[in-house]
Coordinates of C-alpha atoms in Angstrom, one line a residue:
M1 CA 48.9 38.9 -126.4
P2 CA 47.1 35.7 -125.5
P3 CA 49.0 32.4 -126.1
Y4 CA 48.5 30.6 -129.3
I5 CA 46.3 27.4 -128.9
S6 CA 47.0 24.7 -131.4
A7 CA 44.4 22.3 -132.8
F8 CA 45.8 19.5 -130.5
Q9 CA 45.5 21.8 -127.5
A10 CA 42.0 22.6 -128.4
A11 CA 41.1 18.9 -128.6
Y12 CA 42.8 18.4 -125.2
I13 CA 40.8 21.3 -123.7
G14 CA 37.6 20.0 -125.2
I15 CA 38.0 16.5 -123.7
E16 CA 38.9 18.0 -120.3
V17 CA 35.8 20.2 -120.3
L18 CA 33.7 17.2 -121.2
I19 CA 35.2 15.2 -118.2
A20 CA 34.4 18.1 -115.9
L21 CA 30.9 18.4 -117.2
V22 CA 30.3 14.8 -116.3
S23 CA 32.3 14.8 -113.0
V24 CA 30.9 17.8 -111.3
P25 CA 27.1 17.2 -111.7
G26 CA 27.6 13.4 -111.1
N27 CA 29.4 13.8 -107.8
V28 CA 27.1 16.6 -106.7
L29 CA 24.3 14.2 -107.3
V30 CA 26.0 11.6 -105.0
I31 CA 26.3 14.2 -102.2
W32 CA 22.7 15.2 -102.8
A33 CA 21.5 11.6 -102.6
V34 CA 23.1 11.0 -99.3
K35 CA 21.6 14.2 -98.0
V36 CA 18.0 13.4 -99.0
N37 CA 17.9 9.7 -98.3
Q38 CA 18.0 8.7 -94.6
A39 CA 18.9 5.1 -95.7
L40 CA 22.3 6.3 -96.9
R41 CA 23.2 7.8 -93.6
D42 CA 26.0 5.5 -92.3
A43 CA 29.8 5.6 -92.2
T44 CA 30.4 4.0 -95.6
F45 CA 28.3 6.6 -97.4
Y46 CA 29.9 9.5 -95.4
F47 CA 33.2 8.3 -96.7
I48 CA 31.7 8.1 -100.2
V49 CA 30.6 11.7 -99.8
S50 CA 34.2 12.7 -98.9
L51 CA 35.4 10.9 -102.0
A52 CA 32.7 12.7 -104.1
V53 CA 33.8 16.1 -102.7
A54 CA 37.3 15.4 -103.9
D55 CA 36.0 14.4 -107.3
V56 CA 33.9 17.6 -107.5
A57 CA 37.0 19.6 -106.8
V58 CA 38.8 17.7 -109.5
G59 CA 36.2 18.8 -112.1
A60 CA 35.7 22.3 -110.8
L61 CA 39.3 23.2 -109.8
V62 CA 42.0 20.7 -111.0
I63 CA 40.8 20.4 -114.6
P64 CA 40.6 24.2 -115.2
L65 CA 44.1 24.5 -113.6
A66 CA 45.3 21.6 -115.9
I67 CA 44.0 23.5 -118.9
L68 CA 45.8 26.6 -117.7
I69 CA 49.1 24.7 -117.4
N70 CA 48.6 23.1 -120.8
I71 CA 48.3 26.6 -122.3
G72 CA 51.6 27.3 -120.6
P73 CA 51.4 30.9 -119.2
Q74 CA 54.5 32.7 -117.9
T75 CA 54.2 32.9 -114.1
Y76 CA 56.3 33.2 -111.0
F77 CA 57.7 29.9 -109.7
H78 CA 55.6 29.8 -106.5
T79 CA 52.5 30.8 -108.4
C80 CA 53.0 27.8 -110.7
L81 CA 53.7 25.6 -107.6
M82 CA 50.4 26.6 -106.0
V83 CA 48.6 25.7 -109.3
A84 CA 50.2 22.3 -109.3
C85 CA 49.6 21.3 -105.6
P86 CA 45.7 20.9 -105.6
V87 CA 45.8 17.7 -107.6
L88 CA 48.2 16.2 -105.1
I89 CA 45.9 17.1 -102.2
L90 CA 42.8 15.7 -103.9
T91 CA 44.5 12.5 -105.1
Q92 CA 45.7 11.8 -101.6
S93 CA 42.2 12.6 -100.2
S94 CA 40.7 10.1 -102.6
I95 CA 43.1 7.4 -101.6
L96 CA 42.6 7.8 -97.9
A97 CA 38.8 7.9 -98.4
L98 CA 39.0 4.6 -100.3
L99 CA 41.1 3.2 -97.5
A100 CA 38.6 4.3 -94.9
I101 CA 35.8 2.6 -97.0
A102 CA 37.8 -0.6 -97.1
V103 CA 38.4 -0.6 -93.4
D104 CA 34.7 0.1 -92.8
R105 CA 33.6 -2.8 -94.9
Y106 CA 36.1 -5.1 -93.1
L107 CA 34.7 -4.1 -89.7
R108 CA 31.1 -4.7 -91.0
V109 CA 31.9 -8.4 -91.7
K110 CA 34.5 -8.9 -89.0
I111 CA 32.5 -7.6 -86.0
P112 CA 28.9 -7.3 -87.3
L113 CA 27.3 -7.3 -83.9
R114 CA 29.6 -4.6 -82.5
Y115 CA 29.9 -2.6 -85.7
K116 CA 27.4 0.2 -84.8
T117 CA 29.0 0.8 -81.4
V118 CA 32.5 0.9 -82.8
V119 CA 31.9 2.9 -86.0
T120 CA 29.8 5.9 -84.9
Q121 CA 29.0 9.0 -86.8
R122 CA 31.3 11.0 -84.6
R123 CA 34.2 8.6 -85.3
A124 CA 33.5 8.6 -89.0
A125 CA 33.6 12.4 -89.0
V126 CA 36.9 12.4 -87.1
A127 CA 38.3 9.9 -89.6
I128 CA 37.2 12.0 -92.6
A129 CA 38.7 15.2 -91.0
G130 CA 41.9 13.3 -90.3
C131 CA 42.1 12.1 -94.0
W132 CA 41.7 15.7 -95.3
I133 CA 44.3 17.1 -92.9
L134 CA 46.8 14.4 -93.8
S135 CA 46.0 15.0 -97.5
L136 CA 46.8 18.7 -97.1
V137 CA 50.1 17.9 -95.4
V138 CA 51.1 15.4 -98.1
G139 CA 49.9 17.5 -101.0
L140 CA 51.4 20.8 -99.8
T141 CA 54.8 19.3 -99.0
P142 CA 56.3 20.8 -102.2
M143 CA 55.2 24.3 -100.9
F144 CA 57.4 23.6 -97.8
G145 CA 60.6 23.2 -99.9
W146 CA 60.6 19.8 -101.7
N147 CA 60.4 21.3 -105.2
N148 CA 62.6 22.3 -108.1
L149 CA 63.3 25.9 -107.0
S150 CA 67.0 25.5 -106.7
E151 CA 67.5 24.1 -110.2
V152 CA 65.2 26.9 -111.6
E153 CA 67.1 29.6 -109.7
Q154 CA 70.4 28.4 -111.0
A155 CA 69.2 28.6 -114.6
W156 CA 67.6 32.0 -113.8
A157 CA 70.8 33.4 -112.4
A158 CA 72.9 31.9 -115.2
N159 CA 70.9 34.2 -117.6
G160 CA 71.8 37.2 -115.5
S161 CA 68.2 37.6 -114.1
V162 CA 67.4 38.6 -110.5
G163 CA 64.4 38.2 -108.3
E164 CA 61.9 35.3 -108.2
P165 CA 62.2 33.2 -111.4
V166 CA 59.5 33.6 -114.0
I167 CA 58.9 30.3 -115.9
K168 CA 56.6 28.7 -118.3
C169 CA 54.2 26.9 -115.9
E170 CA 54.6 23.2 -116.2
F171 CA 54.0 20.5 -113.6
E172 CA 57.4 18.8 -114.0
K173 CA 59.2 22.1 -114.0
V174 CA 58.1 22.9 -110.4
I175 CA 57.3 19.5 -108.8
S176 CA 60.3 17.3 -107.9
M177 CA 60.2 13.8 -109.4
E178 CA 62.0 12.6 -106.3
Y179 CA 59.0 13.8 -104.3
M180 CA 56.5 12.3 -106.8
V181 CA 58.1 8.9 -106.8
Y182 CA 59.8 8.3 -103.5
F183 CA 57.4 10.2 -101.2
N184 CA 54.1 10.4 -103.1
F185 CA 54.0 7.1 -104.9
F186 CA 56.2 4.8 -102.8
V187 CA 54.8 6.0 -99.5
W188 CA 51.3 7.5 -100.0
V189 CA 49.9 5.8 -103.1
L190 CA 51.3 2.3 -103.6
P191 CA 51.2 1.0 -100.0
P192 CA 47.6 2.1 -99.3
L193 CA 46.5 0.5 -102.6
L194 CA 48.2 -2.8 -101.7
L195 CA 46.7 -2.6 -98.2
M196 CA 43.2 -2.1 -99.7
V197 CA 43.7 -5.1 -102.0
L198 CA 44.6 -7.2 -98.9
I199 CA 41.6 -5.9 -97.0
Y200 CA 39.1 -6.7 -99.7
L201 CA 40.6 -10.1 -100.2
E202 CA 40.0 -10.7 -96.4
V203 CA 36.5 -9.3 -96.7
F204 CA 35.6 -11.6 -99.5
Y205 CA 37.2 -14.5 -97.6
L206 CA 35.2 -13.8 -94.4
I207 CA 31.9 -13.3 -96.4
R208 CA 32.4 -16.5 -98.4
K209 CA 33.2 -18.4 -95.2
Q210 CA 29.9 -17.3 -93.7
L211 CA 27.9 -17.9 -96.8
N212 CA 29.3 -21.5 -97.1
K213 CA 28.1 -22.4 -93.7
K214 CA 25.2 -24.9 -93.7
V215 CA 22.0 -22.9 -93.9
S216 CA 19.5 -23.6 -91.1
A217 CA 16.2 -22.1 -90.0
S218 CA 18.0 -19.8 -87.6
S219 CA 20.7 -18.7 -90.1
G220 CA 18.4 -16.9 -92.6
D221 CA 19.2 -13.4 -91.4
P222 CA 23.1 -13.9 -91.3
Q223 CA 22.9 -15.4 -94.8
K224 CA 20.9 -12.4 -96.0
Y225 CA 23.3 -9.9 -94.2
Y226 CA 26.4 -11.4 -95.7
G227 CA 24.8 -11.8 -99.1
K228 CA 24.2 -8.0 -99.1
E229 CA 27.7 -7.4 -97.8
L230 CA 29.2 -9.4 -100.7
K231 CA 27.3 -7.3 -103.3
I232 CA 28.3 -4.0 -101.8
A233 CA 31.9 -5.1 -101.4
K234 CA 32.1 -6.1 -105.0
S235 CA 30.8 -2.6 -106.0
L236 CA 33.3 -0.8 -103.8
A237 CA 36.2 -3.1 -104.9
L238 CA 35.3 -2.1 -108.4
I239 CA 35.7 1.6 -107.4
L240 CA 39.2 0.7 -106.1
F241 CA 40.1 -1.2 -109.2
L242 CA 39.1 1.8 -111.4
F243 CA 41.1 4.2 -109.3
A244 CA 44.2 2.0 -109.5
L245 CA 43.7 1.6 -113.3
S246 CA 43.3 5.3 -113.7
W247 CA 46.3 6.5 -111.6
L248 CA 49.0 3.9 -111.9
P249 CA 49.9 4.7 -115.5
L250 CA 50.8 8.3 -114.6
H251 CA 52.8 7.2 -111.6
I252 CA 54.6 4.6 -113.8
L253 CA 55.5 7.4 -116.3
N254 CA 56.8 9.5 -113.3
C255 CA 59.1 6.5 -112.4
I256 CA 60.4 6.4 -116.0
T257 CA 61.1 10.1 -115.9
L258 CA 63.1 9.7 -112.6
F259 CA 64.9 6.5 -113.2
C260 CA 65.5 6.8 -117.0
P261 CA 65.9 10.6 -117.8
T262 CA 67.0 9.8 -121.3
C263 CA 64.0 7.7 -122.1
Q264 CA 61.5 9.2 -124.5
K265 CA 57.9 9.3 -123.4
P266 CA 55.4 9.7 -126.3
S267 CA 53.2 12.7 -125.7
I268 CA 50.1 10.7 -126.5
L269 CA 50.8 8.4 -123.6
I270 CA 51.2 11.3 -121.2
Y271 CA 47.9 12.8 -122.4
I272 CA 46.1 9.4 -122.1
A273 CA 47.5 9.0 -118.5
I274 CA 46.3 12.5 -117.6
F275 CA 42.8 11.9 -119.1
L276 CA 42.6 8.6 -117.1
T277 CA 43.4 10.4 -113.8
H278 CA 40.8 13.2 -114.4
G279 CA 38.3 10.8 -115.9
N280 CA 38.3 8.7 -112.7
S281 CA 36.5 11.5 -111.0
A282 CA 33.5 10.9 -113.4
M283 CA 33.5 7.1 -113.1
N284 CA 32.3 6.7 -109.5
P285 CA 28.7 8.1 -109.8
I286 CA 28.2 5.9 -112.8
V287 CA 29.3 2.8 -110.8
Y288 CA 27.0 3.8 -107.9
A289 CA 24.1 4.2 -110.3
F290 CA 24.5 0.8 -111.9
R291 CA 25.7 -1.2 -108.9
I292 CA 24.1 0.2 -105.7
H293 CA 20.3 0.0 -105.5
K294 CA 19.8 2.8 -102.9
F295 CA 21.8 5.2 -105.0
R296 CA 20.0 4.3 -108.2
V297 CA 16.6 4.8 -106.5
T298 CA 17.6 8.1 -105.0
F299 CA 19.1 9.4 -108.2
L300 CA 15.8 8.6 -110.0
K301 CA 13.8 10.3 -107.3
I302 CA 15.9 13.5 -107.5
W303 CA 15.6 13.5 -111.3
N304 CA 11.8 13.1 -111.2
D305 CA 11.3 15.6 -108.3
H306 CA 13.6 18.4 -109.5
F307 CA 14.1 18.0 -113.2
R308 CA 11.0 16.3 -114.6
C309 CA 8.6 17.9 -112.2
Q310 CA 6.9 14.5 -111.6
P311 CA 7.2 13.8 -107.9
K312 CA 7.3 10.2 -106.9
P313 CA 6.3 8.7 -103.6
P314 CA 8.8 9.3 -100.8
I315 CA 11.8 6.9 -100.6
D316 CA 11.2 4.1 -98.1
D317 CA 13.8 4.6 -95.4
D318 CA 13.3 1.0 -94.5
L319 CA 15.0 -0.2 -97.7
P320 CA 17.4 -3.0 -97.0
E321 CA 20.5 -1.5 -95.5
E322 CA 22.9 -2.7 -98.2
K323 CA 21.4 -3.6 -101.6
A324 CA 23.3 -3.7 -104.9
D325 CA 22.8 -5.4 -108.2
D326 CA 24.8 -8.6 -108.9

């Protein structure tokens, strides 16, 4: 007999489906834009593609699994654990992609003359592969033993049952809060976020320092370069801010669960935190469209060429390398 779905669950499922319907096409469009526009072929945009891949997977994989968990099917413990781990992998991948983007922007303003020899396509690809491998290790750690199996087995044996425990699949029932707080949040989420804040502060400082230099006839190009860097840095810092705003509430709730087990967490707060984490995957394409000129132009060209059947002139690959709206 299929599980009963309440009106509240139906509303939850509807919102999740809406987020997925925005996230998946939007991030596919980001990947498509980088593929068709040669002007988007540099390290920063490769890292943005890696971030978009993770966001596509959130909409196509994590949200359906979250809906499944919300319905609460009865499953074996390790089956439920496998359902819970993908969100950990993709979150970590997003964080590391954002960190790679921040480091890339720092290098662009710190060593502008040597940047293209230091940050090559091959090194960017190695960095992206390293980010995903590390994300798999961090996200699959619960599968290697850091989970709640012992507690569940004790309860299972106390009922006189044998074999692998069958449980109502819920995230907190299989994922250890010690893992989520001490390892995931305190090691792999919070420090990278703080490091990225420091990197962007240094980037803005270096750019402002260059822009405040006395303009001369020979300094036109540097002024133009750093002006563009300031605009693109603002846009990418906004992406970081939205990510932190979306994910910190859920991690704070996890800390409350661990450090104050008797504290009551209103269900509405938990659902809002979950919606924020999933909704973050739909935010980035919107930011790119409004803030980064080359993305906006390419999005419009894709729309006109493939959906409105009104081809436009080819995109000029000689567009300014970094252009964004103020």
